[in-house]
Amino acid sequence: MTLEDSKSKSKWPVYLSLTLVGILVAGYFTVPSLESFFNEAWQVLTSGNRKEVENWVSQFGAWGPIVLIAAMVAQMFMIVVPSIVLMVASILAYGPIWGSIIIFGAVFLASSVGYAIGKLLGKDQVERIIGKKTEEKVTGFLEDYGFWAVIVTRLNPFLSNDAISFVGGILRMGYWKFIGATLIGIAPLTLFIAILGKSTNSMKTGLLWGSLISLAIFLGYVWYDKKHKQNA
């Protein structure tokens, strides 16, 4: 077997994933029932209504958690529902304990898929997914701050969570180091959502302030780090 054949075979899972995503996107615009399903999912999951979310997820029975996890992976390629909304929906539908477990499983899988795609496809192909400017910004961020860049990105839901996974793979950051930083970063956000899960208004306010505070702390650290390097 030639090296070229080996590389081609090693990338087939990625090509299969991208093909499935492409089919879903095409289906959304060509199959009315699929378009209706996605529109309903968007309306329900962004409603913040616990009962409505529970009823919608319950229609899938035991497949409910798998649907949420699959949606978390799919949203990396097509932002049907933002990941933070899926995290909130998990807590609303399954409660703080099981909802948190689903979140960790979904983030672990989605981050692993993104990392694998970045590692296997490389910079040029990933730029087609997330855009050249985003790729360059996240690359510089990750090269400068590594482990901590991943933690802060996961902690703040308004930063490029999906892009950091792709770029982590492109830069061939150690997988377990990357996953470790991902789970450490997502833990406080998950706990925060679980605690405030009973009050949608409190959750929205809390997420906003928590994100602003975490971003301010990190920007302060970046400023201190650059000043320290200049004086060194």
PDB file of N, CA and C in Angstrom, residues 162-205:
ATOM      1  N   ASP A 162     -15.929  26.318  17.998  1.00  0.00           N
ATOM      2  CA  ASP A 162     -15.733  25.328  16.943  1.00  0.00           C
ATOM      3  C   ASP A 162     -14.400  25.543  16.232  1.00  0.00           C
ATOM      4  N   ALA A 163     -14.062  26.795  15.985  1.00  0.00           N
ATOM      5  CA  ALA A 163     -12.811  27.112  15.291  1.00  0.00           C
ATOM      6  C   ALA A 163     -11.596  26.629  16.073  1.00  0.00           C
ATOM      7  N   ILE A 164     -11.646  26.733  17.402  1.00  0.00           N
ATOM      8  CA  ILE A 164     -10.502  26.322  18.218  1.00  0.00           C
ATOM      9  C   ILE A 164     -10.257  24.823  18.082  1.00  0.00           C
ATOM     10  N   SER A 165     -11.323  24.048  17.851  1.00  0.00           N
ATOM     11  CA  SER A 165     -11.164  22.599  17.669  1.00  0.00           C
ATOM     12  C   SER A 165     -10.458  22.304  16.356  1.00  0.00           C
ATOM     13  N   PHE A 166     -10.918  22.940  15.272  1.00  0.00           N
ATOM     14  CA  PHE A 166     -10.290  22.735  13.966  1.00  0.00           C
ATOM     15  C   PHE A 166      -8.815  23.141  13.998  1.00  0.00           C
ATOM     16  N   VAL A 167      -8.541  24.308  14.554  1.00  0.00           N
ATOM     17  CA  VAL A 167      -7.172  24.841  14.560  1.00  0.00           C
ATOM     18  C   VAL A 167      -6.276  24.025  15.485  1.00  0.00           C
ATOM     19  N   GLY A 168      -6.834  23.525  16.585  1.00  0.00           N
ATOM     20  CA  GLY A 168      -6.051  22.660  17.461  1.00  0.00           C
ATOM     21  C   GLY A 168      -5.529  21.453  16.712  1.00  0.00           C
ATOM     22  N   GLY A 169      -6.356  20.918  15.805  1.00  0.00           N
ATOM     23  CA  GLY A 169      -5.933  19.794  14.976  1.00  0.00           C
ATOM     24  C   GLY A 169      -4.916  20.197  13.935  1.00  0.00           C
ATOM     25  N   ILE A 170      -5.131  21.366  13.322  1.00  0.00           N
ATOM     26  CA  ILE A 170      -4.185  21.860  12.311  1.00  0.00           C
ATOM     27  C   ILE A 170      -2.792  22.013  12.907  1.00  0.00           C
ATOM     28  N   LEU A 171      -2.724  22.604  14.104  1.00  0.00           N
ATOM     29  CA  LEU A 171      -1.435  22.838  14.764  1.00  0.00           C
ATOM     30  C   LEU A 171      -0.889  21.588  15.434  1.00  0.00           C
ATOM     31  N   ARG A 172      -1.669  20.499  15.380  1.00  0.00           N
ATOM     32  CA  ARG A 172      -1.280  19.221  15.985  1.00  0.00           C
ATOM     33  C   ARG A 172      -0.928  19.381  17.463  1.00  0.00           C
ATOM     34  N   MET A 173      -1.758  20.143  18.140  1.00  0.00           N
ATOM     35  CA  MET A 173      -1.656  20.249  19.589  1.00  0.00           C
ATOM     36  C   MET A 173      -1.924  18.862  20.171  1.00  0.00           C
ATOM     37  N   GLY A 174      -1.236  18.490  21.238  1.00  0.00           N
ATOM     38  CA  GLY A 174      -1.447  17.180  21.832  1.00  0.00           C
ATOM     39  C   GLY A 174      -2.924  16.931  22.094  1.00  0.00           C
ATOM     40  N   TYR A 175      -3.459  15.787  21.628  1.00  0.00           N
ATOM     41  CA  TYR A 175      -4.893  15.544  21.711  1.00  0.00           C
ATOM     42  C   TYR A 175      -5.404  15.586  23.146  1.00  0.00           C
ATOM     43  N   TRP A 176      -4.747  14.866  24.056  1.00  0.00           N
ATOM     44  CA  TRP A 176      -5.232  14.814  25.430  1.00  0.00           C
ATOM     45  C   TRP A 176      -5.048  16.144  26.142  1.00  0.00           C
ATOM     46  N   LYS A 177      -4.034  16.887  25.756  1.00  0.00           N
ATOM     47  CA  LYS A 177      -3.853  18.238  26.294  1.00  0.00           C
ATOM     48  C   LYS A 177      -5.010  19.124  25.839  1.00  0.00           C
ATOM     49  N   PHE A 178      -5.365  18.993  24.574  1.00  0.00           N
ATOM     50  CA  PHE A 178      -6.472  19.760  23.999  1.00  0.00           C
ATOM     51  C   PHE A 178      -7.799  19.384  24.649  1.00  0.00           C
ATOM     52  N   ILE A 179      -8.068  18.090  24.755  1.00  0.00           N
ATOM     53  CA  ILE A 179      -9.326  17.623  25.353  1.00  0.00           C
ATOM     54  C   ILE A 179      -9.384  17.985  26.831  1.00  0.00           C
ATOM     55  N   GLY A 180      -8.246  17.864  27.525  1.00  0.00           N
ATOM     56  CA  GLY A 180      -8.204  18.223  28.937  1.00  0.00           C
ATOM     57  C   GLY A 180      -8.562  19.681  29.144  1.00  0.00           C
ATOM     58  N   ALA A 181      -7.974  20.557  28.328  1.00  0.00           N
ATOM     59  CA  ALA A 181      -8.272  21.990  28.421  1.00  0.00           C
ATOM     60  C   ALA A 181      -9.733  22.257  28.078  1.00  0.00           C
ATOM     61  N   THR A 182     -10.257  21.515  27.099  1.00  0.00           N
ATOM     62  CA  THR A 182     -11.659  21.663  26.691  1.00  0.00           C
ATOM     63  C   THR A 182     -12.604  21.335  27.842  1.00  0.00           C
ATOM     64  N   LEU A 183     -12.386  20.208  28.495  1.00  0.00           N
ATOM     65  CA  LEU A 183     -13.278  19.779  29.581  1.00  0.00           C
ATOM     66  C   LEU A 183     -13.133  20.669  30.817  1.00  0.00           C
ATOM     67  N   ILE A 184     -11.913  21.133  31.080  1.00  0.00           N
ATOM     68  CA  ILE A 184     -11.702  22.066  32.206  1.00  0.00           C
ATOM     69  C   ILE A 184     -12.442  23.373  31.936  1.00  0.00           C
ATOM     70  N   GLY A 185     -12.340  23.856  30.700  1.00  0.00           N
ATOM     71  CA  GLY A 185     -12.976  25.124  30.344  1.00  0.00           C
ATOM     72  C   GLY A 185     -14.484  25.052  30.311  1.00  0.00           C
ATOM     73  N   ILE A 186     -15.026  23.903  29.889  1.00  0.00           N
ATOM     74  CA  ILE A 186     -16.477  23.790  29.758  1.00  0.00           C
ATOM     75  C   ILE A 186     -17.148  23.507  31.101  1.00  0.00           C
ATOM     76  N   ALA A 187     -16.386  23.015  32.086  1.00  0.00           N
ATOM     77  CA  ALA A 187     -16.964  22.639  33.381  1.00  0.00           C
ATOM     78  C   ALA A 187     -17.636  23.809  34.110  1.00  0.00           C
ATOM     79  N   PRO A 188     -16.967  24.976  34.270  1.00  0.00           N
ATOM     80  CA  PRO A 188     -17.641  26.086  34.963  1.00  0.00           C
ATOM     81  C   PRO A 188     -18.884  26.575  34.238  1.00  0.00           C
ATOM     82  N   LEU A 189     -18.833  26.607  32.903  1.00  0.00           N
ATOM     83  CA  LEU A 189     -19.996  27.053  32.122  1.00  0.00           C
ATOM     84  C   LEU A 189     -21.156  26.073  32.300  1.00  0.00           C
ATOM     85  N   THR A 190     -20.848  24.781  32.285  1.00  0.00           N
ATOM     86  CA  THR A 190     -21.885  23.762  32.485  1.00  0.00           C
ATOM     87  C   THR A 190     -22.501  23.880  33.873  1.00  0.00           C
ATOM     88  N   LEU A 191     -21.659  24.039  34.889  1.00  0.00           N
ATOM     89  CA  LEU A 191     -22.137  24.191  36.266  1.00  0.00           C
ATOM     90  C   LEU A 191     -23.010  25.433  36.386  1.00  0.00           C
ATOM     91  N   PHE A 192     -22.596  26.490  35.740  1.00  0.00           N
ATOM     92  CA  PHE A 192     -23.327  27.757  35.758  1.00  0.00           C
ATOM     93  C   PHE A 192     -24.727  27.573  35.172  1.00  0.00           C
ATOM     94  N   ILE A 193     -24.800  26.903  34.019  1.00  0.00           N
ATOM     95  CA  ILE A 193     -26.081  26.665  33.361  1.00  0.00           C
ATOM     96  C   ILE A 193     -26.958  25.757  34.219  1.00  0.00           C
ATOM     97  N   ALA A 194     -26.338  24.733  34.827  1.00  0.00           N
ATOM     98  CA  ALA A 194     -27.092  23.789  35.652  1.00  0.00           C
ATOM     99  C   ALA A 194     -27.713  24.483  36.867  1.00  0.00           C
ATOM    100  N   ILE A 195     -26.959  25.398  37.490  1.00  0.00           N
ATOM    101  CA  ILE A 195     -27.450  26.106  38.677  1.00  0.00           C
ATOM    102  C   ILE A 195     -28.590  27.049  38.323  1.00  0.00           C
ATOM    103  N   LEU A 196     -28.454  27.738  37.189  1.00  0.00           N
ATOM    104  CA  LEU A 196     -29.446  28.735  36.800  1.00  0.00           C
ATOM    105  C   LEU A 196     -30.511  28.180  35.858  1.00  0.00           C
ATOM    106  N   GLY A 197     -30.498  26.851  35.665  1.00  0.00           N
ATOM    107  CA  GLY A 197     -31.376  26.234  34.673  1.00  0.00           C
ATOM    108  C   GLY A 197     -32.851  26.437  34.906  1.00  0.00           C
ATOM    109  N   LYS A 198     -33.267  26.692  36.143  1.00  0.00           N
ATOM    110  CA  LYS A 198     -34.695  26.834  36.426  1.00  0.00           C
ATOM    111  C   LYS A 198     -35.237  28.204  36.053  1.00  0.00           C
ATOM    112  N   SER A 199     -34.332  29.165  35.864  1.00  0.00           N
ATOM    113  CA  SER A 199     -34.771  30.522  35.531  1.00  0.00           C
ATOM    114  C   SER A 199     -34.099  30.967  34.248  1.00  0.00           C
ATOM    115  N   THR A 200     -34.881  31.036  33.169  1.00  0.00           N
ATOM    116  CA  THR A 200     -34.320  31.410  31.873  1.00  0.00           C
ATOM    117  C   THR A 200     -33.767  32.833  31.881  1.00  0.00           C
ATOM    118  N   ASN A 201     -34.509  33.763  32.482  1.00  0.00           N
ATOM    119  CA  ASN A 201     -34.050  35.153  32.516  1.00  0.00           C
ATOM    120  C   ASN A 201     -32.753  35.287  33.300  1.00  0.00           C
ATOM    121  N   SER A 202     -32.691  34.603  34.443  1.00  0.00           N
ATOM    122  CA  SER A 202     -31.471  34.635  35.249  1.00  0.00           C
ATOM    123  C   SER A 202     -30.308  34.018  34.490  1.00  0.00           C
ATOM    124  N   MET A 203     -30.597  32.954  33.726  1.00  0.00           N
ATOM    125  CA  MET A 203     -29.561  32.284  32.963  1.00  0.00           C
ATOM    126  C   MET A 203     -28.982  33.202  31.888  1.00  0.00           C
ATOM    127  N   LYS A 204     -29.860  33.897  31.173  1.00  0.00           N
ATOM    128  CA  LYS A 204     -29.397  34.801  30.120  1.00  0.00           C
ATOM    129  C   LYS A 204     -28.534  35.912  30.696  1.00  0.00           C
ATOM    130  N   THR A 205     -29.009  36.504  31.808  1.00  0.00           N
ATOM    131  CA  THR A 205     -28.251  37.579  32.451  1.00  0.00           C
ATOM    132  C   THR A 205     -26.937  37.059  32.989  1.00  0.00           C
TER     133      THR A 205
END
